[in-house]
Coordinates of C-alpha atoms and ligand atoms in Angstrom, one line a residue:
M229 CA 0.0 0.0 0.0
A230 CA 1.1 3.6 -0.5
W231 CA -0.4 6.6 1.2
L232 CA -0.8 9.5 -1.3
P233 CA -2.9 12.5 -0.3
A234 CA -4.8 14.3 -3.0
N235 CA -4.1 11.5 -5.5
P236 CA -5.7 11.4 -8.9
L237 CA -7.3 8.0 -8.3
A238 CA -9.4 9.5 -5.6
A239 CA -10.2 12.5 -7.8
R240 CA -11.3 10.1 -10.6
A241 CA -13.5 8.3 -8.1
G242 CA -15.1 11.5 -6.9
I243 CA -13.6 11.3 -3.4
P244 CA -12.9 14.9 -2.3
D245 CA -9.4 15.7 -1.2
S246 CA -7.0 18.6 -1.7
R247 CA -3.5 19.9 -1.3
E248 CA -4.7 22.1 1.5
E249 CA -6.3 19.2 3.4
G250 CA -3.2 17.0 2.9
L251 CA -0.9 19.7 4.3
A252 CA -3.3 20.6 7.1
Y253 CA -3.4 17.0 8.2
L254 CA 0.4 16.5 8.2
G255 CA 0.8 19.9 9.9
S256 CA -1.6 19.0 12.6
L257 CA 0.5 16.0 13.5
S258 CA 3.9 17.4 13.0
R259 CA 4.9 18.4 16.5
G260 CA 7.5 20.6 14.8
L261 CA 9.3 17.6 13.2
I262 CA 8.0 18.0 9.6
L263 CA 9.8 20.5 7.5
P264 CA 7.1 22.5 5.7
E265 CA 8.9 22.4 2.4
M266 CA 9.2 18.6 2.5
A267 CA 5.4 18.3 3.3
E268 CA 4.6 20.6 0.3
A269 CA 7.0 18.7 -2.0
F270 CA 5.4 15.4 -1.0
V271 CA 1.8 16.5 -1.5
D272 CA 2.5 18.5 -4.6
T273 CA 4.3 15.7 -6.4
V274 CA 1.7 13.0 -5.9
G275 CA -0.2 13.8 -9.2
E276 CA 3.0 13.9 -11.2
L277 CA 4.3 10.7 -9.7
V278 CA 1.1 8.7 -10.5
A279 CA 1.1 10.1 -14.1
W280 CA 4.8 9.1 -14.5
L281 CA 4.2 5.6 -13.1
E282 CA 1.3 5.1 -15.5
A283 CA 3.2 6.5 -18.5
D284 CA 6.7 5.0 -18.0
T285 CA 6.2 1.8 -15.9
P286 CA 3.7 -1.1 -15.9
L287 CA 2.8 -0.3 -12.3
R288 CA -0.9 0.5 -12.0
L289 CA -2.4 1.7 -8.7
Q290 CA -5.9 1.3 -7.4
L291 CA -7.7 2.8 -4.5
I292 CA -8.4 0.9 -1.3
A293 CA -11.4 3.2 -1.0
P294 CA -12.6 2.8 2.6
Y295 CA -9.2 2.7 4.4
P296 CA -9.3 5.6 6.9
D297 CA -6.3 7.8 7.6
Y298 CA -4.5 6.8 10.8
H299 CA -5.5 10.0 12.6
P300 CA -8.7 10.6 10.6
E301 CA -10.3 13.1 13.0
R302 CA -7.3 15.5 12.7
P303 CA -7.8 18.6 10.5
G304 CA -7.7 17.5 6.9
G305 CA -8.0 13.8 7.9
K306 CA -10.1 11.3 5.9
P307 CA -12.3 9.0 8.0
G308 CA -13.7 7.4 4.8
G309 CA -10.4 6.9 3.1
G310 CA -9.2 7.8 -0.4
R311 CA -5.5 8.3 0.2
S312 CA -4.4 4.6 0.4
V313 CA -3.6 2.9 -2.8
E314 CA -2.2 -0.5 -3.8
P315 CA -0.8 -2.1 -6.9
E316 CA -3.2 -3.8 -9.3
L317 CA -2.4 -7.5 -9.6
F318 CA 0.7 -7.9 -11.7
P319 CA 1.7 -11.0 -13.7
V320 CA 5.0 -11.8 -12.1
P321 CA 6.1 -14.3 -14.9
R322 CA 6.5 -11.1 -17.0
L323 CA 9.8 -10.7 -15.2
G324 CA 11.2 -13.7 -17.0
E325 CA 14.3 -15.1 -15.2
W326 CA 13.9 -12.4 -12.6
A327 CA 10.6 -13.9 -11.3
G328 CA 12.5 -16.6 -9.5
R329 CA 14.7 -14.1 -7.7
M330 CA 11.9 -12.4 -6.0
V331 CA 11.6 -13.1 -2.2
G332 CA 8.6 -12.8 0.1
A333 CA 5.1 -14.2 0.4
V334 CA 2.9 -14.7 -2.7
R335 CA -0.5 -12.9 -2.5
R336 CA -3.1 -13.7 -5.1
T337 CA -5.5 -11.1 -3.7
A338 CA -5.5 -7.3 -3.5
V339 CA -6.1 -5.6 -0.2
S340 CA -9.3 -4.2 -1.7
E341 CA -10.6 -7.8 -1.9
S342 CA -9.7 -8.5 1.7
P343 CA -12.0 -7.8 4.7
M344 CA -9.9 -4.6 5.2
G345 CA -10.9 -3.4 1.8
G346 CA -14.5 -4.3 2.2
G347 CA -14.3 -7.7 0.5
T348 CA -14.3 -11.3 1.8
G349 CA -10.6 -12.2 1.1
V350 CA -11.9 -15.5 -0.3
L351 CA -11.5 -16.2 -4.0
A352 CA -13.7 -18.6 -5.9
P353 CA -11.7 -21.7 -6.8
D354 CA -11.8 -21.0 -10.5
V355 CA -10.6 -17.4 -10.0
L356 CA -7.8 -18.5 -7.8
A357 CA -6.8 -21.2 -10.3
A358 CA -6.7 -18.6 -13.1
R359 CA -4.6 -16.2 -11.0
D360 CA -2.2 -19.1 -10.2
A361 CA -1.9 -19.9 -13.8
D362 CA -1.2 -16.3 -14.8
G363 CA 1.1 -15.7 -11.8
L364 CA -0.9 -12.6 -10.8
E365 CA 0.2 -11.1 -7.5
G366 CA -0.7 -8.1 -5.3
G367 CA 0.9 -6.6 -2.3
G368 CA 4.6 -5.8 -1.9
R369 CA 5.7 -8.4 -4.5
G370 CA 3.1 -7.1 -7.0
M371 CA 4.4 -3.6 -6.6
I372 CA 8.1 -4.6 -6.8
A373 CA 7.6 -6.8 -9.8
A374 CA 5.9 -4.1 -11.7
L375 CA 8.6 -1.5 -10.9
L376 CA 11.3 -4.1 -11.7
R377 CA 9.7 -4.8 -15.0
G378 CA 9.8 -1.1 -15.7
C379 CA 13.5 -1.0 -14.9
L380 CA 14.3 -4.0 -17.1
D381 CA 12.3 -2.4 -19.9
A382 CA 14.4 0.8 -19.6
G383 CA 17.6 -1.3 -19.8
I384 CA 18.4 -1.1 -16.1
E385 CA 19.6 -4.4 -14.8
P386 CA 19.9 -4.5 -11.0
V387 CA 23.0 -6.0 -9.3
T388 CA 22.1 -8.1 -6.3
G389 CA 24.1 -9.6 -3.5
A390 CA 26.6 -6.7 -3.6
R391 CA 27.1 -4.5 -0.5
G392 CA 27.9 -0.9 -1.0
V393 CA 30.6 0.0 1.5
E394 CA 32.1 3.3 0.6
L395 CA 31.4 6.4 -1.5
V396 CA 34.0 7.3 -4.0
V397 CA 34.7 11.1 -3.9
E398 CA 36.6 12.9 -6.6
D399 CA 37.1 16.6 -6.7
G400 CA 34.6 17.2 -4.0
R401 CA 31.9 15.2 -5.9
V402 CA 30.5 11.7 -5.1
A403 CA 31.5 9.9 -8.2
G404 CA 30.7 6.3 -7.4
V405 CA 30.5 3.7 -4.8
R406 CA 32.7 0.8 -3.8
L407 CA 30.9 -2.6 -3.7
E408 CA 31.9 -5.8 -2.0
Q409 CA 30.7 -9.1 -3.3
D410 CA 31.9 -12.6 -2.7
G411 CA 35.0 -11.4 -1.1
R412 CA 35.8 -9.1 -4.1
S413 CA 35.8 -5.3 -4.2
E414 CA 34.6 -3.3 -7.2
V415 CA 34.2 0.4 -7.9
V416 CA 31.1 1.4 -9.7
R417 CA 31.1 4.9 -11.2
A418 CA 28.0 7.0 -11.4
R419 CA 27.1 9.1 -14.5
S420 CA 24.4 11.1 -12.7
G421 CA 24.7 10.5 -9.0
V422 CA 24.6 7.9 -6.2
V423 CA 21.2 7.4 -4.5
L424 CA 21.5 5.9 -1.0
A425 CA 18.5 3.6 -0.7
T426 CA 19.8 1.1 1.9
G427 CA 16.8 1.3 4.2
G428 CA 17.1 2.0 7.9
F429 CA 19.5 1.2 10.6
E430 CA 17.2 -0.9 12.8
W431 CA 19.4 -4.0 12.7
D432 CA 22.5 -2.2 14.0
A433 CA 22.3 -2.3 17.8
G434 CA 24.8 0.5 18.3
L435 CA 22.9 2.9 16.0
V436 CA 19.6 2.0 17.6
R437 CA 21.0 2.6 21.1
D438 CA 22.6 5.9 20.1
F439 CA 19.7 7.4 18.1
L440 CA 16.3 5.9 18.7
R441 CA 14.0 7.6 21.2
G442 CA 13.0 4.4 22.9
P443 CA 13.4 0.6 23.0
I444 CA 12.8 -1.7 20.1
A445 CA 13.0 -5.5 19.8
H446 CA 12.8 -7.9 16.9
P447 CA 12.7 -5.6 13.8
A448 CA 10.3 -6.7 11.1
S449 CA 12.5 -5.7 8.2
V450 CA 15.3 -7.5 6.4
P451 CA 18.4 -8.0 8.6
T452 CA 20.6 -6.4 6.0
N453 CA 19.3 -3.0 7.0
T454 CA 22.3 -2.1 9.2
G455 CA 22.7 1.6 8.4
D456 CA 25.4 1.3 5.8
G457 CA 24.0 4.2 3.8
L458 CA 23.8 6.3 7.0
R459 CA 27.5 5.7 7.7
M460 CA 28.5 6.5 4.1
A461 CA 26.6 9.8 4.4
M462 CA 28.1 10.6 7.7
R463 CA 31.6 10.1 6.3
V464 CA 31.1 12.8 3.7
G465 CA 29.7 15.2 6.3
A466 CA 26.0 14.8 5.9
A467 CA 23.6 16.6 8.2
L468 CA 21.2 14.1 9.9
G469 CA 17.5 14.4 10.6
T470 CA 14.6 12.5 12.1
M471 CA 17.1 10.2 13.8
R472 CA 15.0 9.4 16.8
E473 CA 12.0 8.2 14.8
A474 CA 11.0 4.8 13.3
W475 CA 7.9 3.3 11.7
W476 CA 7.0 1.7 15.1
A477 CA 5.0 -1.5 15.0
P478 CA 4.0 -4.0 17.8
V479 CA 5.0 -7.6 17.1
C480 CA 5.1 -11.0 18.8
V481 CA 7.7 -13.6 18.0
L482 CA 6.8 -16.8 16.1
P483 CA 8.6 -19.5 18.2
G484 CA 11.0 -21.7 16.2
R485 CA 10.6 -19.7 13.0
T486 CA 13.3 -17.7 11.4
I487 CA 13.8 -15.6 8.3
Q488 CA 17.2 -15.0 6.9
G489 CA 18.6 -16.4 10.1
E490 CA 16.7 -14.0 12.3
Q491 CA 13.6 -14.4 14.5
E492 CA 10.4 -14.3 12.4
V493 CA 7.8 -11.9 13.9
Y494 CA 4.1 -11.4 13.5
L495 CA 2.6 -7.9 13.3
V496 CA 0.0 -7.7 16.1
N497 CA -2.6 -5.3 14.6
R498 CA -6.0 -6.9 14.1
E499 CA -5.8 -9.0 17.3
R500 CA -5.4 -6.0 19.6
T501 CA -8.3 -4.3 18.0
L502 CA -10.9 -7.0 18.3
P503 CA -13.5 -6.8 21.0
G504 CA -12.6 -9.1 23.9
S505 CA -8.9 -8.2 24.0
V506 CA -6.8 -5.8 26.0
L507 CA -3.1 -4.9 26.3
V508 CA -1.6 -4.9 29.8
N509 CA 1.8 -3.9 31.0
R510 CA 4.0 -5.9 33.4
D511 CA 2.0 -4.5 36.3
G512 CA -1.2 -5.9 34.9
H513 CA -2.6 -2.4 34.0
R514 CA -3.9 -1.2 30.7
F515 CA -1.8 1.7 29.4
T516 CA -3.1 2.8 26.1
N517 CA -5.8 2.7 23.4
E518 CA -5.0 -0.8 22.1
A519 CA -6.8 0.0 18.7
A520 CA -4.6 3.0 17.9
N521 CA -2.5 2.8 14.8
Y522 CA 0.7 0.8 15.2
N523 CA 3.0 3.7 14.7
A524 CA 1.4 5.9 17.3
L525 CA 1.3 3.0 19.7
G526 CA 5.1 3.2 19.8
G527 CA 4.7 6.2 22.0
A528 CA 2.9 4.2 24.7
F529 CA 5.7 1.6 24.7
H530 CA 8.2 4.4 25.1
T531 CA 6.7 6.0 28.2
L532 CA 9.4 6.1 30.9
D533 CA 8.3 5.7 34.5
P534 CA 10.3 8.3 36.4
A535 CA 10.0 6.4 39.7
T536 CA 11.7 3.3 38.4
L537 CA 13.4 4.7 35.4
D538 CA 11.9 1.8 33.5
Y539 CA 9.8 1.3 30.4
R540 CA 7.0 -0.4 32.3
N541 CA 4.9 -1.0 29.2
H542 CA 7.6 -2.8 27.2
P543 CA 7.2 -5.6 26.5
C544 CA 3.6 -6.0 27.3
W545 CA 0.9 -8.6 27.1
L546 CA -2.1 -9.0 24.8
V547 CA -4.8 -10.8 26.8
W548 CA -8.0 -12.0 25.2
D549 CA -10.8 -14.4 26.0
D550 CA -11.9 -17.6 24.3
A551 CA -15.1 -16.0 22.9
C552 CA -12.8 -13.5 21.0
A553 CA -10.5 -16.3 19.9
R554 CA -13.3 -18.5 18.6
T555 CA -15.3 -15.7 17.0
Y556 CA -12.5 -14.0 15.1
G557 CA -9.5 -16.4 15.0
G558 CA -6.2 -14.5 14.9
F559 CA -2.5 -15.2 14.8
G560 CA -3.0 -17.2 11.7
R561 CA -6.0 -19.1 12.9
G562 CA -9.5 -18.8 11.3
E563 CA -12.9 -18.3 12.9
G564 CA -13.9 -21.2 15.3
E565 CA -10.3 -22.4 15.6
A566 CA -8.2 -22.6 18.8
P567 CA -5.2 -20.2 19.1
P568 CA -1.8 -21.6 18.2
D569 CA -0.1 -23.8 20.8
W570 CA 2.6 -21.2 21.4
V571 CA 0.0 -18.9 23.0
F572 CA -0.2 -18.9 26.8
S573 CA -3.7 -20.2 27.9
A574 CA -5.3 -20.8 31.3
G575 CA -8.7 -21.5 32.7
S576 CA -8.8 -18.3 34.8
L577 CA -7.3 -14.8 34.6
A578 CA -5.5 -15.5 37.9
E579 CA -3.9 -18.6 36.5
L580 CA -3.0 -16.8 33.3
A581 CA -1.4 -14.0 35.4
A582 CA 0.8 -16.6 37.1
L583 CA 1.9 -18.0 33.7
I584 CA 3.0 -14.6 32.4
D585 CA 4.4 -13.3 35.6
V586 CA 1.9 -10.4 36.0
P587 CA 0.3 -9.6 39.4
A588 CA -2.9 -11.6 39.5
D589 CA -5.0 -9.1 41.5
A590 CA -4.0 -6.3 39.2
L591 CA -4.9 -8.3 36.0
V592 CA -8.3 -9.4 37.4
A593 CA -9.1 -5.8 38.5
T594 CA -8.1 -4.5 35.1
V595 CA -10.3 -6.9 33.3
Q596 CA -13.2 -6.2 35.7
R597 CA -12.9 -2.5 35.1
W598 CA -12.7 -3.0 31.3
N599 CA -15.7 -5.3 31.3
A600 CA -17.8 -2.8 33.2
S601 CA -17.1 0.0 30.7
A602 CA -17.4 -2.4 27.8
E603 CA -21.0 -3.0 28.8
R604 CA -21.5 0.6 27.9
A605 CA -19.3 0.2 24.8
E606 CA -17.0 2.9 25.9
D607 CA -13.4 3.3 27.2
P608 CA -13.3 6.2 29.6
D609 CA -9.6 5.5 30.3
F610 CA -8.1 5.7 26.8
G611 CA -10.9 6.4 24.4
R612 CA -10.6 3.2 22.4
G613 CA -13.2 3.1 19.7
R614 CA -13.7 6.8 19.4
S615 CA -11.7 7.1 16.1
A616 CA -12.9 5.7 12.8
Y617 CA -9.5 4.1 12.5
D618 CA -9.9 2.2 15.8
R619 CA -13.1 0.7 14.5
F620 CA -11.8 -0.2 11.1
L621 CA -9.8 -3.3 12.0
G622 CA -12.3 -4.4 14.6
D623 CA -15.6 -6.2 14.1
R624 CA -17.3 -3.9 11.5
S625 CA -20.6 -5.8 11.9
L626 CA -21.0 -4.0 15.2
D627 CA -21.8 -0.3 15.3
G628 CA -19.6 2.4 16.8
P629 CA -17.1 1.7 19.6
A630 CA -18.5 -1.8 20.2
S631 CA -16.7 -2.9 17.1
T632 CA -13.5 -2.8 19.2
V633 CA -14.7 -2.4 22.8
G634 CA -16.0 -5.7 24.1
P635 CA -15.7 -7.7 27.4
L636 CA -13.4 -10.7 28.3
T637 CA -15.8 -13.1 29.9
R638 CA -15.3 -16.7 28.8
G639 CA -12.3 -18.8 29.6
P640 CA -9.9 -20.1 28.8
F641 CA -8.0 -16.8 28.6
H642 CA -5.1 -16.3 26.3
A643 CA -1.9 -14.1 26.3
V644 CA 0.9 -13.3 24.0
Q645 CA 3.9 -11.1 24.7
V646 CA 4.0 -8.0 22.5
F647 CA 7.2 -6.0 21.7
S648 CA 7.8 -2.6 20.4
S649 CA 9.3 -3.3 17.0
T650 CA 9.7 -1.3 13.7
L651 CA 9.1 -1.7 10.0
G652 CA 12.3 0.4 9.6
T653 CA 13.9 3.5 11.0
K654 CA 13.2 7.0 9.6
G655 CA 16.5 8.8 10.3
G656 CA 19.2 9.6 7.8
P657 CA 20.9 12.4 5.9
R658 CA 18.9 15.5 5.5
T659 CA 18.1 16.3 1.9
T660 CA 16.7 19.0 -0.3
V661 CA 13.1 18.4 -1.6
D662 CA 14.8 16.7 -4.5
G663 CA 16.6 14.2 -2.4
A664 CA 20.1 15.8 -2.7
V665 CA 22.0 15.2 0.5
L666 CA 22.9 18.2 2.5
D667 CA 26.1 18.6 4.6
V668 CA 26.3 19.9 8.1
D669 CA 26.6 23.5 6.8
G670 CA 23.4 23.1 4.6
N671 CA 25.3 22.8 1.3
V672 CA 24.5 20.1 -1.2
V673 CA 27.0 17.2 -1.3
P674 CA 27.5 17.1 -5.0
G675 CA 26.5 13.8 -6.6
L676 CA 24.8 12.3 -3.5
F677 CA 21.1 11.6 -3.0
A678 CA 19.1 9.6 -0.5
A679 CA 15.6 8.0 -0.7
G680 CA 13.2 5.8 1.3
N681 CA 14.1 5.0 4.9
A682 CA 17.7 5.9 4.3
M683 CA 16.8 9.6 4.1
A684 CA 15.7 11.9 6.9
G685 CA 12.1 10.9 7.1
P686 CA 10.0 13.7 5.5
T687 CA 7.0 13.0 7.6
G688 CA 8.6 13.3 11.0
M689 CA 7.0 11.0 13.5
V690 CA 3.8 10.7 11.4
Y691 CA 2.4 7.6 9.7
G692 CA -0.3 9.3 7.7
G693 CA -2.3 6.2 6.7
A694 CA -2.0 2.8 5.2
G695 CA 1.1 3.0 3.0
G696 CA 2.5 5.9 5.0
T697 CA 6.1 4.7 4.4
L698 CA 5.9 3.8 0.7
G699 CA 3.9 6.9 -0.3
P700 CA 6.7 9.3 0.7
A701 CA 9.3 6.8 -0.5
L702 CA 7.8 6.7 -4.0
V703 CA 7.5 10.5 -4.2
F704 CA 11.0 11.3 -2.9
G705 CA 12.6 8.4 -4.8
Y706 CA 11.0 9.7 -7.9
R707 CA 12.2 13.3 -7.2
A708 CA 15.7 12.1 -6.5
G709 CA 15.9 10.0 -9.6
R710 CA 14.5 12.7 -11.8
T711 CA 17.0 15.3 -10.4
A712 CA 20.0 13.0 -10.6
A713 CA 19.1 12.1 -14.2
A714 CA 18.8 15.8 -15.1
T715 CA 22.2 16.6 -13.6
A716 CA 24.1 13.9 -15.5
T717 CA 27.7 15.0 -15.6
A718 CA 30.1 14.8 -18.5
A719 CA 32.8 14.3 -16.0
T720 CA 32.0 10.6 -15.7
P721 CA 31.4 9.4 -19.2
G722 CA 31.7 5.8 -20.4
P723 CA 30.5 2.6 -18.9
A724 CA 29.0 2.9 -15.5
R725 CA 30.9 -0.2 -14.2
T726 CA 34.7 0.3 -14.5
G727 CA 35.3 -3.3 -13.4
A728 CA 38.1 -2.1 -11.1
L729 CA 38.4 -5.3 -9.1
A730 CA 40.8 -5.4 -6.2
Ligands
FAD2 C1 5.5 -7.1 6.8 C2 5.6 -5.6 6.4 C3 4.6 -5.0 5.7 C4 4.7 -3.7 5.3 N1 3.7 -3.2 4.6 C5 3.8 -1.9 4.2 C6 2.7 -1.3 3.4 O1 1.7 -1.9 3.0 N2 2.9 0.0 3.1 C7 4.0 0.8 3.4 O2 4.0 1.9 3.1 N3 5.0 0.2 4.1 C8 4.9 -1.1 4.5 N4 5.9 -1.7 5.2 C9 7.2 -0.9 5.4 C10 8.0 -0.8 4.1 O3 8.2 -2.1 3.6 C11 9.3 -0.1 4.3 O4 9.2 1.1 5.0 C12 10.0 0.1 2.9 O5 10.3 -1.2 2.3 C13 11.3 0.9 3.0 O6 11.8 1.0 1.7 P1 13.3 1.2 1.5 O7 13.5 1.0 0.0 O8 13.7 2.5 2.0 O9 14.1 0.2 2.3 P2 14.0 -1.4 2.3 O10 12.8 -1.9 1.6 O11 14.2 -1.9 3.7 O12 15.2 -1.9 1.4 C14 16.5 -1.5 1.7 C15 17.4 -2.5 1.0 O13 18.7 -2.1 1.0 C16 19.6 -3.2 1.2 N5 20.8 -2.8 1.7 C17 21.1 -2.4 3.0 N6 22.4 -2.0 3.1 C18 23.0 -2.2 1.8 C19 24.3 -2.0 1.3 N7 25.3 -1.5 2.0 N8 24.5 -2.3 0.0 C20 23.5 -2.7 -0.8 N9 22.2 -2.9 -0.3 C21 22.0 -2.7 1.0 C22 18.8 -4.1 2.1 O14 19.2 -5.4 1.9 C23 17.4 -3.9 1.5 O15 17.1 -4.8 0.5 C24 5.9 -3.0 5.6 C25 6.9 -3.6 6.3 C26 6.8 -4.9 6.7 C27 8.0 -5.5 7.4

């Protein structure tokens, strides 16, 4: 998904939105962290970006019409959606030999067809068979495949498995990058510029310790995101920005499962929104609106208790009852099924508290209080269910806050430990609106650009809506590429790869 305010797809569908509303929304959430010129460049480029994608690449976007913004009641927010888009299904076999080099889970459905998008998520057998036969995919793989096809069509062949380790600087200009691959070193020269797109630094414990505003555990991204681009930028004197922020996300671990040698995690989003579930900290107390968007929830994990100088809310526990489990499923289980066997379960709340090492009297009192207010379908403590967003991932067959506020009454009761994680960090070199890296004195570092999570996040601490990371990444990646291409220098003619192996 990609979050694109005032996008032409919404306009074509007659959904009202505007530049002014997009900027008002971001501004209302900025807390002084969003640079106005970056917000303006983001919103103002959305139309051009979509037109370019449609003209020059096979990527086609479609609206996920009802997906609300993540803070829809803020000025300029959209409770009824219109800003979140996704790729149309793409035939991955069109990639030829590159199809087999794609990683990640295959999705034959679009988000629009899932319960989130207002569909059932279930395909008729003949439809599924046809999509299998055509290799049609949505989601992240669908988007990447379409963009990769666009690159290949333009004669751009990616190099994989090579690690960029050092920028090559000549006459004050970044002229290339040194790669390492299979124990060999190679310098690749840049005709137009070097774009750092190495993701965040969430897998480097030292950078996490030194820069992030609060604790994280078990990042959800690829473990190769170790901040290499950040270090390269720092070595050439880049100014840094948004370093304390990340795209925060609550996760639980999937015991015994690894990806690329690291712990596999599960994003805990729908489960904490369903009626009949609460989050409690290690003291057995609720501490937040559980149904808030995952990025904002990071703030609740990062609350520091001044008395103990401790993050009492991290990690925490999701507790839910068997009625919730059986009605909605969750954690990979369908309706009517029991939770996975790695979930803690006990016949009573007191027994569950003993299993998860939380004070039993506190947990029982917390659930009693929650159940009493749930009878009135309200959460006087944290306002769960007041926002259209809170209700979106809950039980939409129930009206109002009841779609997410419901009691825990029927044992057995279940619990899973939940960690503050991240989809990726947001800090990196500060850039111009066109992605050109700035040095500590505010001057452009000639020849160097940054995009995606490697650049100083243009949206500060904000996750605007579904696709809030990829929307800005598409826009500023497009702007950086366009600018780099326009400033192609005659100083580095000839083949891009000099083949200087050492
Ligand atoms: C399960 C999941 C679902 C998500 N869904 C969405 C969604 O629907 N919408 C949305 O907006 N966001 C989503 N996100 C977040 C989104 O995927 C990331 O924010 C986004 O991929 C960041 O893009 P990027 O290109 O900056 O970095 P990445 O996609 O992290 O890519 C960085 C790449 O750089 C490589 N790299 C690192 N160092 C080097 C080096 N030295 N040399 C060469 N290569 C290097 C890494 O191996 C990696 O492949 C999701 C994340 C997860 C984990």
